[in-house]
């Protein structure tokens, strides 16, 4: 099985988020970056499929030079090789623009054929659009399914488990090649090892310039302004003895919040 | 009638055939010794060279040799009665070196001690034979005592199997002493003089080949082991080159590790004090060392066969709390921690260790900042709430919070109490805007990748902030920053808050109420840092100090160390419950701790206790409760 995993590098959750001078993006200078969590789960799923059925896992990531660190982490965890789409202006491209870059990179790698499977996280932790993977499938003209927790290879293709709301799941079958967007939490993530990092140094990392992959088209959506969420404090202290407070709490959960 | 003579009998005339037989027997005995000792020596020498090993500081090595080998300090101090018995046997061996040499020389007619001689030579000979006789008596009594202990009292840490070889050795030593002493009761002319001489000789020649075959190899190896030991407590060696991932296979065993494995005397002191072995876990530190020895015997060094498997189990290796009681106790210089951590490194650095809790911890520390997996913003909120000043380079101390101090509710109480003490003393300090875990749990679990990332990131932050002095409430942070970070840079000076407060003890108020406080020595403060008196001084100004049965160097772990605080449910009894019970039984009304990890372990253990639980307070909290309300001196 040839599996491509598209990975995004995002600001670390603990990083201090500040809006830049232009008010259109966050200040990147003092941020730390990490692998988008759902993408980490996509990588884990790909590695498990490879371990079970053989094949190759190729990491695909777009962004400036700093993305290399995240790519090396993926190689250290067991991916075989990587393609780095070098692009300094990723922030100004919309989901369609990014998906086009990814699609062209896949085509440049595989030509008219496509890999057996393309996995990516269902959304990014920074923008959370949840569209890139799905648009990528459309651009490559491949079937896709989203919110996947588990992938199983069958004789005819794939059987996947989707997460629905309220604890419901859906199992569907689809042929390969296909694109799946992976939900966090389906597997336990493996940890990166010293041996993995040392091996990663010798693995192939091909750099493809964004300009050579696809010409930049005007974005369909333009970011006007970003703002930090305003703080709203709605904590209520319920007075009285524990018994009275508990009764008041039940009352509120029943009739105000309606969760009971 | 048998009479005690002024000198011991020495047979004078040996016939040529007698001499020939004697020579042949010596050669046979020595040959048998080397036939067995040769392969052991070869295995040690074939092992990998220890990276970064130097013979310096020679002074420290010489002192260790003098104290631990010649004076038997550790042997005696940690098990006084059997220790003293062992020391007498050892000292007798030393005294007998000259006697034995002369004894053999007599067989060839060239004896050099002449007890019946005149002048200085005769005087010295007589004196020496009497001296040796005194040692022989103590040795015979001692070895009999040790024999009774091993075969009749049978302490449980000797293991279930009775060592018949030990019995044989004891018999041979006893026979040597008796055949020496008996010669004082006959004359040179007695027909028994020859018989006695031959009995002594045969015992001696039988003894030699038994040495390398049994744990009595320590006679030959342990002096070397003590001299060559790394010397520092839990000194984890650096990884060298691209192929070194710790102790993965036989080819990773270094000469020192192999030497130590063959030196083990199987006394079981390590097992006796091990928190894991005492609470029904698979881990038994003695068996780890013997496992390495069995591996060397069966498979050998310089092989690719994994070390964890037949002879040592992964399960056992990951049950170690790295409390270091074993390494501290070992009388023959075995350093258990570098071996156990080395085996963990081998398993983690290659990805062979699969553990949900472990993976979660590693991922948290790869991506986040702290071992508890809480967002760094919570630390900022705590700093603001407690109005902790931010370190800006003008203050004297950087107050290192650590994961527990910044995120754990109990740890936060300790920090806030210690901040009060510092404010009271008028010491200037500040906390860093951001701090990452020091890497203690990953260091002990053997994850060199994450440890290096954390150490380097923290060292950079400290350098940027121009930190010169650090003080911390956590002994794990203190140890890791001071010793383990050295592999990646030069850490600033650091001390534990007990050392800081003890230095200012004259300025701290005394408590009025002299309640009984039992102090629990944290492993990383005591055995790792040798700090025992400072926290006790602080307890003494806060109440009346009570000691637990196991205290100071022999303190029993709380169960949290070695990353185990993060690894979920233990098998067997919980270490923390065993220790908490011991502390409760002292009758103290308060348990004093000096480590946020011990604190969190006992908090849970006390909550589960059926007897009314004493209070649990850190030394900073003990000191802070006597401070005036306005916190002004």
Short mmCIF file of C-alpha atoms in Angstrom, two decimals, chain B residues 219-506:
data_model
loop_
_atom_site.label_atom_id
_atom_site.label_comp_id
_atom_site.label_asym_id
_atom_site.label_seq_id
_atom_site.Cartn_x
_atom_site.Cartn_y
_atom_site.Cartn_z
CA UNK B 219 37.21 -11.96 46.34
CA UNK B 220 39.11 -11.23 43.18
CA UNK B 221 36.85 -8.77 41.36
CA UNK B 222 35.12 -6.53 43.87
CA UNK B 223 38.24 -4.60 44.96
CA UNK B 224 38.74 -3.77 41.29
CA UNK B 225 35.04 -2.95 40.87
CA UNK B 226 35.04 -0.55 43.81
CA UNK B 227 38.19 1.13 42.52
CA UNK B 228 36.90 1.47 38.95
CA UNK B 229 33.28 2.45 39.74
CA UNK B 230 31.94 5.63 38.15
CA UNK B 231 31.91 7.05 41.63
CA UNK B 232 29.04 9.47 41.36
CA UNK B 233 25.60 8.29 42.43
CA UNK B 234 23.38 7.17 39.54
CA UNK B 235 25.88 8.44 36.99
CA UNK B 236 24.20 7.74 33.66
CA UNK B 237 26.88 7.57 30.96
CA UNK B 238 26.57 9.62 27.76
CA UNK B 239 25.45 7.98 24.51
CA UNK B 240 28.23 8.06 21.97
CA UNK B 241 27.88 7.94 18.19
CA UNK B 242 24.89 7.18 15.99
CA UNK B 243 24.55 3.54 17.01
CA UNK B 244 24.40 3.94 20.78
CA UNK B 245 20.87 3.77 22.18
CA UNK B 246 21.66 2.48 25.66
CA UNK B 247 21.78 -1.17 26.72
CA UNK B 248 20.00 -2.89 23.83
CA UNK B 249 22.12 -5.98 23.18
CA UNK B 250 25.28 -7.69 24.38
CA UNK B 251 27.40 -5.39 22.25
CA UNK B 252 26.25 -2.45 24.40
CA UNK B 253 27.49 -3.92 27.68
CA UNK B 254 30.54 -1.98 28.73
CA UNK B 255 33.54 -3.37 30.58
CA UNK B 256 32.42 -1.74 33.82
CA UNK B 257 28.91 -3.21 33.51
CA UNK B 258 30.34 -6.69 32.85
CA UNK B 259 32.84 -6.37 35.67
CA UNK B 260 30.04 -5.36 38.03
CA UNK B 261 27.84 -8.24 36.87
CA UNK B 262 30.57 -10.74 37.73
CA UNK B 263 31.32 -9.04 41.06
CA UNK B 264 27.87 -9.58 42.57
CA UNK B 265 28.19 -11.49 45.83
CA UNK B 266 24.44 -12.20 45.96
CA UNK B 267 24.14 -10.83 49.49
CA UNK B 268 20.71 -9.41 48.62
CA UNK B 269 21.15 -6.06 50.37
CA UNK B 270 19.78 -4.40 47.22
CA UNK B 271 16.70 -6.61 47.31
CA UNK B 272 16.21 -6.09 51.03
CA UNK B 273 15.86 -2.33 50.51
CA UNK B 274 14.15 -2.27 47.09
CA UNK B 275 10.65 -0.74 47.21
CA UNK B 276 9.56 -2.79 44.20
CA UNK B 277 10.87 -6.11 45.54
CA UNK B 278 9.23 -5.36 48.91
CA UNK B 279 5.77 -4.78 47.44
CA UNK B 280 5.38 -7.84 45.27
CA UNK B 281 6.65 -6.55 41.94
CA UNK B 282 8.62 -8.59 39.42
CA UNK B 283 11.67 -6.38 39.92
CA UNK B 284 14.48 -7.68 42.07
CA UNK B 285 17.67 -5.64 41.64
CA UNK B 286 19.90 -8.60 42.50
CA UNK B 287 18.26 -10.66 39.77
CA UNK B 288 18.83 -7.83 37.27
CA UNK B 289 22.57 -8.00 37.92
CA UNK B 290 22.57 -11.81 37.94
CA UNK B 291 20.50 -11.68 34.73
CA UNK B 292 23.26 -9.68 33.05
CA UNK B 293 25.79 -12.20 34.37
CA UNK B 294 23.75 -15.15 33.06
CA UNK B 295 23.47 -13.36 29.71
CA UNK B 296 27.25 -12.92 29.59
CA UNK B 297 27.79 -16.56 30.50
CA UNK B 298 25.30 -17.93 28.02
CA UNK B 299 25.40 -15.47 25.14
CA UNK B 300 28.40 -13.27 25.82
CA UNK B 301 29.31 -9.67 25.03
CA UNK B 302 29.66 -8.31 21.50
CA UNK B 303 26.45 -9.96 20.31
CA UNK B 304 23.22 -8.59 18.89
CA UNK B 305 20.90 -10.74 21.02
CA UNK B 306 18.57 -8.40 23.00
CA UNK B 307 19.37 -8.04 26.69
CA UNK B 308 15.70 -7.94 27.62
CA UNK B 309 14.18 -11.33 27.04
CA UNK B 310 15.30 -14.57 28.58
CA UNK B 311 17.54 -13.21 31.34
CA UNK B 312 15.89 -9.93 32.25
CA UNK B 313 12.32 -8.82 31.73
CA UNK B 314 11.11 -5.50 30.43
CA UNK B 315 8.35 -5.55 33.01
CA UNK B 316 10.82 -5.67 35.90
CA UNK B 317 13.09 -3.00 34.47
CA UNK B 318 10.18 -0.55 34.20
CA UNK B 319 9.06 -1.12 37.80
CA UNK B 320 12.12 0.64 39.21
CA UNK B 321 11.46 3.91 41.06
CA UNK B 322 15.17 4.80 40.70
CA UNK B 323 15.22 5.41 44.46
CA UNK B 324 18.80 4.13 44.45
CA UNK B 325 18.55 2.15 47.69
CA UNK B 326 20.21 -0.76 45.86
CA UNK B 327 23.12 1.23 44.52
CA UNK B 328 23.60 2.90 47.89
CA UNK B 329 23.63 -0.43 49.71
CA UNK B 330 25.84 -2.44 47.39
CA UNK B 331 29.04 -3.43 49.21
CA UNK B 332 30.90 -4.52 46.07
CA UNK B 333 30.55 -1.32 44.05
CA UNK B 334 27.77 -2.33 41.66
CA UNK B 335 25.97 0.68 40.17
CA UNK B 336 22.46 -0.57 39.57
CA UNK B 337 20.92 2.68 38.32
CA UNK B 338 23.06 3.16 35.20
CA UNK B 339 22.30 -0.48 34.36
CA UNK B 340 18.54 -0.29 34.96
CA UNK B 341 18.22 3.11 33.28
CA UNK B 342 20.52 1.80 30.55
CA UNK B 343 18.17 -1.12 29.86
CA UNK B 344 15.23 1.32 29.78
CA UNK B 345 17.12 3.56 27.35
CA UNK B 346 17.68 0.57 25.12
CA UNK B 347 13.96 -0.23 25.12
CA UNK B 348 12.68 3.35 24.77
CA UNK B 349 15.25 4.78 22.36
CA UNK B 350 14.51 1.95 19.92
CA UNK B 351 10.74 2.03 20.46
CA UNK B 352 10.63 -1.49 21.89
CA UNK B 353 8.80 -0.33 25.04
CA UNK B 354 5.09 -0.03 24.41
CA UNK B 355 3.10 1.43 27.26
CA UNK B 356 0.01 3.62 26.93
CA UNK B 357 0.88 5.79 29.91
CA UNK B 358 4.50 6.06 28.84
CA UNK B 359 3.61 7.03 25.26
CA UNK B 360 1.18 9.61 26.59
CA UNK B 361 3.83 11.12 28.85
CA UNK B 362 6.40 11.21 26.03
CA UNK B 363 3.94 12.78 23.60
CA UNK B 364 2.91 15.34 26.20
CA UNK B 365 6.50 16.34 26.76
CA UNK B 366 7.31 16.30 23.02
CA UNK B 367 4.49 18.71 22.32
CA UNK B 368 3.73 20.48 25.58
CA UNK B 369 5.70 21.93 28.42
CA UNK B 370 4.91 19.83 31.46
CA UNK B 371 4.56 16.24 32.53
CA UNK B 372 1.01 16.74 33.76
CA UNK B 373 -0.25 17.66 30.30
CA UNK B 374 -1.84 20.94 31.42
CA UNK B 375 -1.82 24.08 29.28
CA UNK B 376 0.97 26.54 30.08
CA UNK B 377 -1.66 29.27 30.52
CA UNK B 378 -2.59 27.68 33.86
CA UNK B 379 0.92 28.38 35.08
CA UNK B 380 0.59 32.05 34.11
CA UNK B 381 -2.70 32.24 36.02
CA UNK B 382 -1.08 30.73 39.11
CA UNK B 383 1.83 33.19 38.93
CA UNK B 384 -0.62 36.08 38.73
CA UNK B 385 -2.82 34.80 41.52
CA UNK B 386 0.16 34.38 43.85
CA UNK B 387 1.72 37.65 42.63
CA UNK B 388 5.01 35.85 41.99
CA UNK B 389 7.48 38.36 40.52
CA UNK B 390 8.79 37.59 37.05
CA UNK B 391 12.54 37.01 36.88
CA UNK B 392 14.18 39.93 35.06
CA UNK B 393 17.86 39.41 35.82
CA UNK B 394 17.95 41.86 38.74
CA UNK B 395 16.86 39.36 41.41
CA UNK B 396 19.25 37.09 43.24
CA UNK B 397 17.33 33.86 42.77
CA UNK B 398 15.33 32.29 40.02
CA UNK B 399 12.57 30.31 41.74
CA UNK B 400 12.14 27.20 39.60
CA UNK B 401 8.55 26.01 39.94
CA UNK B 402 8.75 22.63 38.20
CA UNK B 403 5.67 20.83 36.89
CA UNK B 404 4.40 20.02 40.37
CA UNK B 405 4.98 23.51 41.73
CA UNK B 406 3.28 25.16 38.77
CA UNK B 407 0.35 22.82 38.13
CA UNK B 408 -0.30 20.44 41.04
CA UNK B 409 -2.61 21.91 43.71
CA UNK B 410 -0.44 20.63 46.58
CA UNK B 411 2.75 21.63 44.82
CA UNK B 412 1.34 25.13 44.41
CA UNK B 413 0.71 25.34 48.15
CA UNK B 414 4.36 24.47 48.72
CA UNK B 415 5.51 27.16 46.29
CA UNK B 416 3.28 29.76 47.86
CA UNK B 417 4.54 28.88 51.37
CA UNK B 418 8.15 29.01 50.23
CA UNK B 419 7.52 32.35 48.52
CA UNK B 420 6.22 33.64 51.86
CA UNK B 421 9.43 32.47 53.55
CA UNK B 422 11.54 34.21 50.92
CA UNK B 423 9.50 37.38 51.25
CA UNK B 424 9.88 37.22 55.01
CA UNK B 425 13.66 36.87 54.67
CA UNK B 426 13.72 39.71 52.15
CA UNK B 427 15.38 37.58 49.48
CA UNK B 428 14.86 38.83 45.94
CA UNK B 429 13.61 36.21 43.52
CA UNK B 430 11.58 35.82 40.39
CA UNK B 431 9.98 33.06 38.35
CA UNK B 432 10.57 32.51 34.66
CA UNK B 433 7.80 33.47 32.24
CA UNK B 434 7.97 30.01 30.82
CA UNK B 435 9.57 26.85 31.96
CA UNK B 436 9.54 23.34 30.59
CA UNK B 437 9.73 20.10 32.53
CA UNK B 438 13.38 19.48 33.48
CA UNK B 439 13.04 16.07 31.83
CA UNK B 440 13.44 14.08 35.04
CA UNK B 441 10.74 11.49 34.26
CA UNK B 442 11.93 10.96 30.68
CA UNK B 443 15.57 10.82 31.77
CA UNK B 444 14.80 8.04 34.25
CA UNK B 445 12.52 6.24 31.79
CA UNK B 446 15.29 6.28 29.21
CA UNK B 447 13.91 8.66 26.57
CA UNK B 448 17.06 10.48 25.50
CA UNK B 449 15.39 12.26 22.61
CA UNK B 450 12.81 14.12 24.68
CA UNK B 451 15.26 14.62 27.53
CA UNK B 452 17.73 16.34 25.24
CA UNK B 453 14.99 18.58 23.77
CA UNK B 454 13.81 19.64 27.23
CA UNK B 455 17.30 20.16 28.66
CA UNK B 456 18.42 22.24 25.69
CA UNK B 457 15.26 24.37 25.62
CA UNK B 458 15.50 25.08 29.35
CA UNK B 459 19.23 25.79 29.26
CA UNK B 460 18.57 28.31 26.49
CA UNK B 461 15.78 30.02 28.47
CA UNK B 462 17.99 30.24 31.56
CA UNK B 463 20.88 31.65 29.55
CA UNK B 464 18.62 34.22 27.87
CA UNK B 465 17.36 35.33 31.25
CA UNK B 466 20.92 35.42 32.63
CA UNK B 467 19.97 33.23 35.59
CA UNK B 468 22.88 32.74 38.02
CA UNK B 469 21.24 30.96 40.97
CA UNK B 470 18.21 28.72 41.12
CA UNK B 471 16.25 27.48 44.09
CA UNK B 472 13.56 24.81 43.74
CA UNK B 473 11.06 22.98 45.93
CA UNK B 474 11.53 19.76 43.94
CA UNK B 475 14.54 17.46 44.54
CA UNK B 476 13.94 15.85 41.14
CA UNK B 477 14.30 19.20 39.39
CA UNK B 478 17.39 20.00 41.48
CA UNK B 479 19.11 16.74 40.64
CA UNK B 480 18.22 16.79 36.96
CA UNK B 481 19.25 20.41 36.45
CA UNK B 482 22.48 20.10 38.36
CA UNK B 483 23.73 16.73 37.17
CA UNK B 484 21.84 15.43 34.16
CA UNK B 485 21.75 18.64 32.14
CA UNK B 486 25.53 18.72 32.16
CA UNK B 487 25.40 16.45 29.11
CA UNK B 488 24.01 19.39 27.12
CA UNK B 489 25.47 22.54 28.65
CA UNK B 490 26.39 24.33 31.84
CA UNK B 491 23.46 24.70 34.21
CA UNK B 492 23.39 27.56 36.75
CA UNK B 493 24.02 26.90 40.42
CA UNK B 494 20.99 25.29 42.05
CA UNK B 495 19.88 24.32 45.51
CA UNK B 496 16.89 22.77 47.19
CA UNK B 497 14.66 24.97 49.33
CA UNK B 498 15.61 22.97 52.42
CA UNK B 499 19.24 23.99 51.96
CA UNK B 500 18.23 27.61 51.40
CA UNK B 501 15.99 27.78 54.46
CA UNK B 502 18.47 25.93 56.68
CA UNK B 503 21.09 28.52 55.81
CA UNK B 504 18.78 31.25 57.10
CA UNK B 505 17.51 29.25 60.04
CA UNK B 506 18.67 31.83 62.60
#
